[in-house]
Structures are given as structure tokens and as C-alpha cells.
Amino acid sequence: MNFKGIHVVSVRDFSRKDIEHILNLADTFIPIARGESSSTLMNGKIMATLFFEPSTRTRLSFESAMQRLGGRVLGFADPGGTSAKKGETLADTIRMAAAYSDLIVLRHPQEGAARLASKFSNVPVINAGDGAGQHPTQTLLDLQTIRQEAGKIDGKKIALVGDLKYGRTVHSLAYALAMFDTELTFVAPPTLQMPKEMIETVSQMGAKPKLVNSVEEVIAEADVIYVTRIQKERFPDPAEYRKVAEVYKITPEILEDAKKKMIVMHPLPRVKEISPEVDDTDYAAYFKQAFYGVPARMALISLITGVVE
Amino acid sequence: MKDLKLTPIKNGTVIDHIEAGMAMKVIKILGIPEPDSHSIISIAMYVHSEKMGYKDLIKIEDRELKKKEVNKISLISPNASIVIIEKEIVKNKYWVSLPKIIKGLAKCSNPNCITNKGEPLETEFSVTNGKDIKLRCLYCDRNVTDVLESIV
């Protein structure tokens, strides 16, 4: 794929080869992301970050990525005080931002916002999350974390745990992992299990996902446990929520049966899904995972602006 | 068909081979009868058909269908045929075909889809014809829950 000028709306826009190209480049950016070396690669380029809803990690890591590469950033972290509040359409805001920048990073509460932006922008648009829709750069950093912290993606036994029905990150991740030679297990209570459509999609891609409803069933075999937040509002009965949340909690006791090199990932923010005692163990990869957002986004930014091929 | 007692039309359109029971839905999506129009519309339902078993049929006087309208019909009755009559003679006859992509013909059923927020855009859906016809919004990537209700 020629990356220059493309919009990044969904991880489905990429092939396995494209993803590997991005991740290989991201690996080379790790020292720059850590501040161990400097770069002027994006010198003279401006990135607009249009965040119509709050985000901590995503916005900061995009901005860090651009600034570490020597580029500049303009934009807003919430729509208050912007023309959107005066009733401006997203289409017009995008046209305006495209006139002021070399690429646009968009987070928006409505699904399909990034697809719309891509139609009205003459500079590349990166989707940084659109409602309950897509969040492709989260998937890229998840994959990079697996590569870096578990050694490689192919051949790994990966369990996705928690709210698999509504969690947007796990849908994109399951899709991307199905492009690789992975053994997927979906661990969730029946009411929050992976949607049928998604199971069909990854099965058609050659994955043979197993469906189980307890972490204990996978802990001994797994190379990666990817935990997601189970949201209280999904349960009409608070007692039922507490019961489920407790069952899917990752604790030092559960990890006693895990392989030594197994890693625990989480897109963050975490609430109670992983107990704090796990943080100091070698299993905890979730804070490193947040870091990999920087090199992964550096790679994407430099590719789509054509600074790197 | 010999026992069919529908008046032939002089000029207009016959929509034939409509899936049995769907004629009223076709009428609905075409928005007919139009206000102030006194042209004859004849509807026959559950007519015996050798090919289909049963079918519906609509004859509309003084009306030719636009491409967009034919595409709408294809979404709810993909095997329908269209016959154009001029001066009591068949001028043209063709089968509707299901487009791969439809633009501006349907509304996304996801209330949080950007296409439902007053943006200057035409909706776009990919169309797949399996057991049922499915519309997938090309903006929010969701399947439309009720195809008939979504047609605008």
C-alpha cells in the first residue's frame, strides 16, 4: 500500500502486510518516543487534533508522537468554545482544519464521523475514536505491545476478556489478530460475549475462536490476556454487575497458574478489572501498552504525510 | 393470468412479479397516490404465477419510475419487473437489479450515526442479498435493522 495521503478510518482499511510495515517502522521510533534520541522528521508539518470528546491517552500520545518527531500541533481538547457549539457542521469544521494543517486527528462522539471527515478533507484524517465505532490506532498499539512484550504475534494464544459485546477495542483487535496466525479465546459472561457477526467474520478469516466464560479456563495456556472494562450500566441489576465484575477480575491468585512470560494487557482506564497488586508483577504490560501508543502513532503520522515511505 | 381483472393502462408503468404480499409496501415507498393526482392505480395481490407461485402486481397510470424509485423497489422485492406502457403498447420491459451500493435511498437506523446529525451528506449503504437483503451503513458500519422502515 502507498500510505501517502490515505485516511485511516478503520483497521479494516489495512492488510496484514500494511500493519507489519507500520509496526516495523514503529519499532525504529521507540528510542525517539522515549526521548533517548531526537528527530526532525516532521519539521514544518502541522497536525490538527480535533477532540470533540475527552480523551487522555489518545490525545496526549498523538501530540507526543508529533512533537517528538519535530512537528507542531494545534487543535482543541473539547468542543466548548469552538464553532461546533454555534451549530457548525462537522463537514465545515473539517474543511477549515484541513486548510490549516497537514493532517487531522479526529475524535468524535458519533459513529461514522471519521468516514465523513475523510470525504471533506484534502489532508489525511486519522480516526482517534468515533463513538462506539472504530479506533484503529488503539489496535496498532495493541499489536505493537504484543510484538514487543510477548516477542511476536504469530503462534500466540490470546484471550480477550470482559465486555466483548460492546467494547470497540476488542472488535478491531479480534479482526486484526485474525489476520495473524493466533489462537483466539473469547472470555465473557454469555450476555457480554463477542457479537455473532464478529465471530463469523474472524472465522471466515481462518481463526477458530473458542468461547469460554471464565478466566480460569484459559489462564494456564494463554500467552496474552487482554482485559477490558465491564461497564456497570450494562447490568440492570447492580448485584449481578458486582458478581460478574468479581468473576472476571485479574488477581495475583489467578495469575499463579499462568505461564511465566504471559502478559496482561488493558486499553485503560482500568477500574477494578485488574487488582493493583498485579501492577508490580512481570505480567503487567498495560502501562507499557499506553507508551507504545507513541511509536505506533509516530509511524502512522510519518507514513500518511509521506515523510517516510 | 387470463382471469386477472385489472384494467389495462394506456400510458404508465406496470410493476410485475412483486413478491406476494409486498404490493402495499411498494406503494408506500413510491409515495403514491401523489397528492392532487387522479391517475388510476390498480393493485392485485396474491395473483397466481407459474414462476413464483403467487405474486403481486401494480399498474400506475401516467407515471414513469425514476432510477432511484426502481432501486428502492429492488430492496424490498428484488425479483420484480418493470413494464413501461405507451399508447397501450409495451415500450420497454426490464427486471429490477439490486445495486451493490445505494446512495440517498435509506436512513441509518443507528441514532448515533453521523448521517442522522444534519451533516451535508448523502447516506450510503452496501447491499448484500443473502437469505434477506441487508443494508450496511458505510459511515457507522452498522446493519440497518428494518430495511423497509429505513427507505426514504
Coordinates of C-alpha atoms in Angstrom, one line a residue:
Chain A
M1 CA 0.0 0.0 0.0
N2 CA 1.2 3.5 -0.7
F3 CA 0.4 5.2 2.6
K4 CA 0.9 8.8 1.5
G5 CA -2.3 10.8 1.7
I6 CA -4.5 7.9 2.9
H7 CA -7.2 8.3 5.5
V8 CA -7.1 5.9 8.4
V9 CA -10.7 5.2 9.5
S10 CA -10.8 1.5 10.4
V11 CA -8.2 -1.2 10.9
R12 CA -10.1 -3.0 8.1
D13 CA -8.5 -0.5 5.7
F14 CA -5.2 -2.3 6.2
S15 CA -3.9 -5.7 5.2
R16 CA -1.6 -7.8 7.4
K17 CA 1.4 -6.6 5.2
D18 CA 0.4 -2.9 5.8
I19 CA 0.1 -3.5 9.5
E20 CA 3.5 -5.2 9.7
H21 CA 5.0 -2.3 7.7
I22 CA 3.6 0.2 10.2
L23 CA 4.8 -1.8 13.2
N24 CA 8.3 -2.3 11.8
L25 CA 8.6 1.4 11.4
A26 CA 7.1 1.9 14.9
D27 CA 9.9 -0.3 16.3
T28 CA 12.5 2.1 15.0
F29 CA 10.8 5.0 16.6
I30 CA 10.9 3.6 20.1
P31 CA 14.1 5.4 21.2
I32 CA 12.7 8.7 19.9
A33 CA 9.4 8.1 21.7
R34 CA 11.4 7.5 24.9
G35 CA 13.3 10.8 24.4
E36 CA 16.6 8.9 24.1
S37 CA 17.2 10.4 20.7
S38 CA 15.7 13.3 18.8
S39 CA 14.1 13.7 15.4
T40 CA 13.3 16.5 12.9
L41 CA 11.4 14.2 10.6
M42 CA 8.1 16.1 10.8
N43 CA 9.8 19.5 10.9
G44 CA 7.5 22.2 9.3
K45 CA 4.4 19.9 9.5
I46 CA 1.3 20.7 11.5
M47 CA -1.2 18.2 12.9
A48 CA -4.7 19.3 13.9
T49 CA -6.1 17.4 16.9
L50 CA -9.9 17.8 16.9
F51 CA -11.2 16.2 20.1
F52 CA -15.0 16.5 20.3
E53 CA -15.0 14.4 23.4
P54 CA -12.5 14.0 26.2
S55 CA -9.5 11.7 25.9
T56 CA -6.3 11.5 27.9
R57 CA -4.1 8.8 26.5
T58 CA -5.1 9.1 22.9
R59 CA -4.7 12.8 22.6
L60 CA -1.5 13.1 24.6
S61 CA 0.1 10.2 22.8
F62 CA -0.8 11.7 19.4
E63 CA 0.6 15.0 20.4
S64 CA 3.7 13.5 22.0
A65 CA 4.3 11.5 18.7
M66 CA 4.1 14.6 16.6
Q67 CA 6.2 16.7 18.8
R68 CA 8.9 14.1 19.3
L69 CA 9.2 14.0 15.6
G70 CA 9.7 17.8 15.4
G71 CA 6.2 18.7 14.2
R72 CA 3.7 21.1 15.6
V73 CA 0.2 20.6 16.9
L74 CA -2.9 22.7 17.0
G75 CA -6.5 21.9 18.0
F76 CA -8.8 21.5 20.9
A77 CA -9.4 19.0 23.6
D78 CA -13.1 19.7 24.0
P79 CA -15.7 21.3 21.7
G80 CA -16.7 24.0 24.1
G81 CA -15.8 27.4 22.7
T82 CA -15.5 26.1 19.1
S83 CA -17.8 26.8 16.2
A84 CA -19.3 23.4 16.7
K85 CA -21.1 24.9 19.7
K86 CA -22.5 27.5 17.4
G87 CA -24.0 24.9 15.2
E88 CA -21.3 24.5 12.6
T89 CA -21.4 21.1 10.8
L90 CA -18.5 18.7 11.3
A91 CA -18.0 18.9 7.5
D92 CA -17.3 22.6 7.7
T93 CA -15.0 22.2 10.8
I94 CA -13.0 19.6 8.9
R95 CA -12.7 21.8 5.7
M96 CA -11.4 24.6 7.9
A97 CA -8.9 22.4 9.9
A98 CA -7.7 20.9 6.6
A99 CA -6.8 24.4 5.4
Y100 CA -4.6 24.9 8.5
S101 CA -2.8 21.6 8.8
D102 CA -1.1 18.7 7.1
L103 CA -3.1 16.0 8.8
I104 CA -6.2 15.8 11.1
V105 CA -6.7 13.5 14.1
L106 CA -10.4 13.3 15.0
R107 CA -12.2 12.0 18.0
H108 CA -15.9 12.4 17.9
P109 CA -18.9 11.0 19.8
Q110 CA -20.8 10.0 16.7
E111 CA -20.2 6.8 14.8
G112 CA -19.2 7.4 11.2
A113 CA -17.7 10.9 11.9
A114 CA -14.3 9.9 10.7
R115 CA -15.7 8.5 7.5
L116 CA -17.5 11.8 6.9
A117 CA -14.3 13.7 7.7
S118 CA -12.4 11.7 5.1
K119 CA -14.8 12.8 2.5
F120 CA -14.5 16.5 3.2
S121 CA -10.8 16.7 4.0
N122 CA -8.0 17.2 1.4
V123 CA -5.4 16.2 4.0
P124 CA -5.2 12.8 5.7
V125 CA -7.6 12.1 8.5
I126 CA -6.9 9.6 11.3
N127 CA -9.8 8.3 13.3
A128 CA -9.0 8.6 17.0
G129 CA -12.3 7.0 18.0
D130 CA -15.8 7.7 16.7
G131 CA -18.5 6.9 19.3
A132 CA -18.8 3.2 19.7
G133 CA -17.3 2.7 16.3
Q134 CA -13.7 2.3 15.2
H135 CA -10.4 3.2 16.9
P136 CA -7.7 1.9 14.6
T137 CA -4.6 3.3 16.3
Q138 CA -5.6 1.6 19.5
T139 CA -5.4 -1.7 17.6
L140 CA -2.0 -0.8 16.2
L141 CA -0.6 -0.1 19.6
D142 CA -2.1 -3.3 21.0
L143 CA -0.4 -5.3 18.2
Q144 CA 2.9 -3.5 18.8
T145 CA 2.6 -4.3 22.5
I146 CA 2.2 -8.0 21.8
R147 CA 5.1 -7.9 19.4
Q148 CA 7.4 -6.1 21.9
E149 CA 6.3 -7.7 25.1
A150 CA 5.4 -11.2 24.0
G151 CA 8.0 -11.5 21.3
K152 CA 5.8 -11.9 18.2
I153 CA 2.1 -12.2 17.3
D154 CA 2.1 -15.4 15.2
G155 CA 1.6 -18.6 17.2
K156 CA 0.4 -16.8 20.3
K157 CA -2.6 -17.9 22.4
I158 CA -4.6 -14.7 23.1
A159 CA -7.6 -14.4 25.4
L160 CA -9.8 -11.4 25.1
V161 CA -11.6 -11.0 28.5
G162 CA -14.6 -8.9 29.8
D163 CA -17.1 -6.9 27.9
L164 CA -16.7 -8.3 24.4
K165 CA -20.1 -7.3 23.2
Y166 CA -19.9 -3.5 23.5
G167 CA -16.1 -2.9 23.7
R168 CA -15.0 -1.3 20.5
T169 CA -11.3 -2.0 21.0
V170 CA -11.8 -5.8 21.2
H171 CA -13.7 -5.9 18.0
S172 CA -11.0 -4.2 16.0
L173 CA -8.3 -6.2 17.8
A174 CA -10.0 -9.5 17.2
Y175 CA -10.3 -8.6 13.5
A176 CA -6.6 -7.7 13.3
L177 CA -5.4 -10.7 15.3
A178 CA -7.4 -12.9 12.9
M179 CA -5.1 -11.7 10.1
F180 CA -2.2 -13.4 12.0
D181 CA -1.8 -17.0 13.0
T182 CA -3.2 -16.7 16.5
E183 CA -5.3 -18.9 18.8
L184 CA -8.1 -16.7 20.0
T185 CA -10.3 -17.3 23.0
F186 CA -13.2 -15.0 23.9
V187 CA -13.8 -15.0 27.7
A188 CA -17.0 -13.3 28.8
P189 CA -20.3 -13.9 30.5
P190 CA -22.9 -15.1 27.9
T191 CA -24.7 -11.7 27.9
L192 CA -21.4 -9.9 27.1
Q193 CA -19.9 -12.4 24.7
M194 CA -18.5 -11.4 21.3
P195 CA -21.3 -10.5 18.8
K196 CA -22.2 -13.3 16.4
E197 CA -21.3 -11.2 13.4
M198 CA -17.8 -10.6 14.7
I199 CA -17.3 -14.4 15.4
E200 CA -18.4 -15.1 11.9
T201 CA -16.1 -12.5 10.4
V202 CA -13.0 -13.8 12.2
S203 CA -13.9 -17.4 11.5
Q204 CA -14.2 -16.6 7.8
M205 CA -10.7 -15.2 8.1
G206 CA -9.4 -18.5 9.3
A207 CA -9.4 -18.0 13.0
K208 CA -11.2 -20.7 15.1
P209 CA -12.1 -18.7 18.3
K210 CA -13.0 -20.6 21.4
L211 CA -15.8 -19.2 23.6
V212 CA -15.5 -19.7 27.3
N213 CA -16.9 -17.9 30.4
S214 CA -14.2 -18.0 32.9
V215 CA -10.6 -16.8 33.1
E216 CA -9.6 -20.0 34.9
E217 CA -10.3 -22.0 31.7
V218 CA -7.6 -20.1 29.8
I219 CA -5.1 -18.9 32.3
A220 CA -2.6 -21.8 32.1
E221 CA -2.4 -21.8 28.3
A222 CA -2.6 -18.1 27.4
D223 CA 0.4 -16.0 26.2
V224 CA -1.7 -12.8 26.3
I225 CA -4.7 -11.9 28.4
Y226 CA -6.3 -8.7 27.1
V227 CA -8.7 -7.4 29.7
T228 CA -11.5 -4.9 29.1
R229 CA -13.7 -2.9 31.4
I230 CA -17.1 -4.3 32.2
Q231 CA -19.4 -1.3 32.5
K232 CA -21.9 -1.1 35.3
E233 CA -24.6 0.4 33.1
R234 CA -24.8 -2.8 31.1
F235 CA -26.4 -4.5 34.0
P236 CA -29.9 -3.6 35.2
D237 CA -29.2 -5.4 38.5
P238 CA -26.2 -3.9 40.5
A239 CA -25.8 -7.2 42.3
E240 CA -25.4 -9.0 39.0
Y241 CA -22.8 -6.5 38.0
R242 CA -20.8 -7.0 41.2
K243 CA -20.9 -10.7 40.7
V244 CA -19.7 -10.6 37.1
A245 CA -17.0 -8.0 37.8
E246 CA -15.6 -10.1 40.6
V247 CA -15.5 -13.3 38.4
Y248 CA -13.5 -11.5 35.6
K249 CA -11.1 -9.8 37.9
I250 CA -7.4 -10.5 37.4
T251 CA -5.7 -11.1 40.7
P252 CA -2.3 -12.4 41.8
E253 CA -4.1 -15.6 42.9
I254 CA -5.4 -16.2 39.4
L255 CA -2.0 -15.5 37.9
E256 CA -0.4 -18.3 40.0
D257 CA -1.4 -20.7 37.2
A258 CA -0.2 -18.5 34.4
K259 CA 2.9 -19.1 32.2
K260 CA 5.9 -17.1 33.4
K261 CA 6.1 -15.0 30.2
M262 CA 2.4 -14.4 29.9
I263 CA 1.4 -10.7 29.6
V264 CA -1.7 -8.9 30.8
M265 CA -3.0 -6.0 28.7
H266 CA -5.7 -3.5 29.1
P267 CA -6.7 -0.5 27.0
L268 CA -7.1 1.7 30.1
P269 CA -8.7 3.3 32.0
R270 CA -8.9 0.3 34.3
V271 CA -11.4 0.3 37.2
K272 CA -11.4 -2.9 39.1
E273 CA -10.7 -5.5 36.4
I274 CA -7.1 -5.8 37.4
S275 CA -6.2 -5.6 41.1
P276 CA -3.4 -3.1 41.9
E277 CA -1.1 -5.9 43.2
V278 CA -0.7 -7.1 39.6
D279 CA 0.9 -3.8 38.6
D280 CA 4.3 -4.6 40.1
T281 CA 4.5 -8.1 38.6
D282 CA 6.2 -9.0 35.3
Y283 CA 2.8 -9.9 33.9
A284 CA 1.6 -6.2 33.8
A285 CA 2.0 -4.8 30.3
Y286 CA -0.8 -2.3 30.4
F287 CA 1.3 0.8 31.2
K288 CA 3.9 -0.2 28.6
Q289 CA 1.0 -0.6 26.3
A290 CA 0.0 3.0 26.8
F291 CA 3.6 4.0 25.9
Y292 CA 3.5 2.1 22.6
G293 CA 0.8 4.4 21.5
V294 CA 3.5 7.0 20.8
P295 CA 5.8 5.0 18.4
A296 CA 2.8 3.4 16.7
R297 CA 1.2 6.8 16.1
M298 CA 4.6 8.2 15.0
A299 CA 4.8 5.5 12.4
L300 CA 1.3 6.2 11.1
I301 CA 1.7 10.0 11.0
S302 CA 5.0 9.9 9.2
L303 CA 3.7 7.4 6.6
I304 CA 0.5 9.1 5.7
T305 CA 2.1 12.5 5.4
G306 CA 4.6 10.9 3.0
V307 CA 7.6 11.9 5.2
V308 CA 8.6 8.1 5.3
E309 CA 7.6 5.5 2.6
Chain B
M1 CA -53.3 -14.7 -15.8
K2 CA -56.4 -14.8 -18.0
D3 CA -58.6 -14.5 -15.0
L4 CA -56.9 -11.3 -13.9
K5 CA -59.4 -8.4 -13.9
L6 CA -57.2 -5.3 -13.9
T7 CA -58.0 -2.6 -16.5
P8 CA -55.1 -2.3 -19.0
I9 CA -53.4 1.1 -18.8
K10 CA -52.9 3.4 -21.8
N11 CA -49.7 5.1 -20.6
G12 CA -47.8 4.4 -17.5
T13 CA -45.9 1.6 -15.6
V14 CA -46.7 -1.9 -14.6
I15 CA -44.7 -3.3 -11.7
D16 CA -44.9 -7.1 -12.0
H17 CA -43.5 -10.1 -10.2
I18 CA -43.6 -8.3 -6.9
E19 CA -43.1 -10.7 -4.0
A20 CA -46.6 -11.8 -2.9
G21 CA -47.9 -9.6 -0.1
M22 CA -45.5 -6.8 -0.7
A23 CA -47.6 -4.6 -3.1
M24 CA -48.7 -2.2 -0.3
K25 CA -45.1 -1.7 0.8
V26 CA -44.1 -0.9 -2.8
I27 CA -47.0 1.7 -2.9
K28 CA -45.7 3.1 0.4
I29 CA -42.1 3.6 -0.7
L30 CA -43.1 5.1 -4.0
G31 CA -45.3 7.6 -2.2
I32 CA -48.3 7.0 -4.3
P33 CA -51.0 8.1 -4.8
E34 CA -49.5 11.5 -5.0
P35 CA -51.5 14.4 -3.7
D36 CA -53.7 16.0 -6.4
S37 CA -53.2 13.1 -8.7
H38 CA -56.2 11.3 -10.1
S39 CA -54.4 8.8 -12.2
I40 CA -55.6 5.2 -11.8
I41 CA -53.6 2.9 -9.7
S42 CA -54.6 -0.8 -9.8
I43 CA -53.2 -3.3 -7.3
A44 CA -53.6 -7.0 -7.4
M45 CA -52.3 -9.2 -4.6
Y46 CA -51.7 -13.0 -4.4
V47 CA -52.1 -13.5 -8.2
H48 CA -51.3 -17.0 -9.3
S49 CA -47.9 -17.1 -11.1
E50 CA -46.3 -20.2 -12.7
K51 CA -42.9 -18.9 -11.9
M52 CA -43.4 -17.6 -8.4
G53 CA -46.4 -19.4 -7.1
Y54 CA -48.1 -16.2 -6.1
K55 CA -47.2 -12.6 -6.9
D56 CA -48.4 -9.0 -6.6
L57 CA -48.9 -6.6 -9.4
I58 CA -49.3 -2.8 -9.6
K59 CA -50.4 -0.7 -12.5
I60 CA -49.8 3.0 -12.4
E61 CA -51.3 5.3 -15.0
D62 CA -49.4 8.3 -16.3
R63 CA -46.3 7.6 -14.3
E64 CA -42.8 6.5 -15.3
L65 CA -40.4 5.4 -12.5
K66 CA -37.2 7.1 -11.9
K67 CA -34.0 5.0 -11.4
K68 CA -34.0 5.8 -7.7
E69 CA -37.5 4.5 -7.4
V70 CA -36.7 1.3 -9.2
N71 CA -33.7 0.8 -6.9
K72 CA -36.0 1.3 -3.9
I73 CA -38.3 -1.4 -5.3
S74 CA -35.4 -3.8 -5.7
L75 CA -34.6 -3.5 -2.0
I76 CA -37.9 -5.0 -1.0
S77 CA -38.8 -7.1 -4.0
P78 CA -35.6 -7.9 -5.8
N79 CA -37.3 -10.1 -8.4
A80 CA -39.8 -7.5 -9.7
S81 CA -40.1 -6.5 -13.3
I82 CA -41.0 -3.1 -14.7
V83 CA -43.0 -2.7 -17.9
I84 CA -43.4 0.8 -19.5
I85 CA -46.6 1.2 -21.5
E86 CA -47.0 4.0 -24.1
K87 CA -50.3 4.2 -26.1
E88 CA -51.3 0.8 -24.9
I89 CA -48.1 -0.8 -26.3
V90 CA -45.2 -2.2 -24.3
K91 CA -42.4 0.2 -24.9
N92 CA -39.8 -1.4 -22.5
K93 CA -39.6 -4.2 -20.1
Y94 CA -36.8 -5.0 -17.6
W95 CA -36.1 -6.7 -14.3
V96 CA -35.0 -4.7 -11.4
S97 CA -31.5 -5.3 -10.2
L98 CA -30.1 -4.9 -6.7
P99 CA -27.4 -2.3 -6.7
K100 CA -24.2 -3.0 -4.7
I101 CA -24.2 0.4 -3.2
I102 CA -27.2 2.7 -2.6
K103 CA -26.9 6.4 -2.1
G104 CA -29.5 8.7 -0.5
L105 CA -32.3 6.0 -0.6
A106 CA -32.3 4.9 3.0
K107 CA -31.8 6.3 6.5
C108 CA -29.4 4.7 9.0
S109 CA -31.2 3.1 11.9
N110 CA -28.4 3.9 14.3
P111 CA -29.5 7.1 16.1
N112 CA -25.9 7.9 16.9
C113 CA -24.7 7.6 13.3
I114 CA -23.2 10.9 11.9
T115 CA -25.6 10.6 9.0
N116 CA -28.5 11.4 11.4
K117 CA -27.0 14.6 12.7
G118 CA -27.8 17.1 10.0
E119 CA -24.5 16.9 8.1
P120 CA -24.4 17.8 4.4
L121 CA -24.1 14.3 3.1
E122 CA -26.0 11.5 1.2
T123 CA -26.3 8.3 3.1
E124 CA -24.5 5.3 1.6
F125 CA -25.1 1.6 2.2
S126 CA -23.6 -1.5 0.9
V127 CA -26.3 -4.0 -0.2
T128 CA -26.0 -7.8 0.2
N129 CA -28.6 -10.3 -0.8
G130 CA -28.4 -13.5 1.2
K131 CA -31.4 -15.0 2.9
D132 CA -32.6 -11.5 3.4
I133 CA -31.5 -8.2 1.9
K134 CA -29.0 -6.5 4.3
L135 CA -28.0 -2.8 4.2
R136 CA -24.8 -1.9 5.9
C137 CA -24.1 1.8 6.6
L138 CA -20.8 2.9 5.0
Y139 CA -20.4 5.6 7.7
C140 CA -21.1 3.8 11.0
D141 CA -20.6 0.3 9.7
R142 CA -23.9 -1.0 11.3
N143 CA -26.5 -3.1 9.7
V144 CA -29.9 -1.5 9.2
T145 CA -32.4 -3.2 11.5
D146 CA -35.5 -2.9 9.3
V147 CA -34.9 -2.3 5.6
L148 CA -38.4 -1.3 4.7
E149 CA -38.6 1.3 7.6
S150 CA -35.2 2.7 6.5
I151 CA -36.2 3.6 3.0
V152 CA -36.8 7.3 2.5

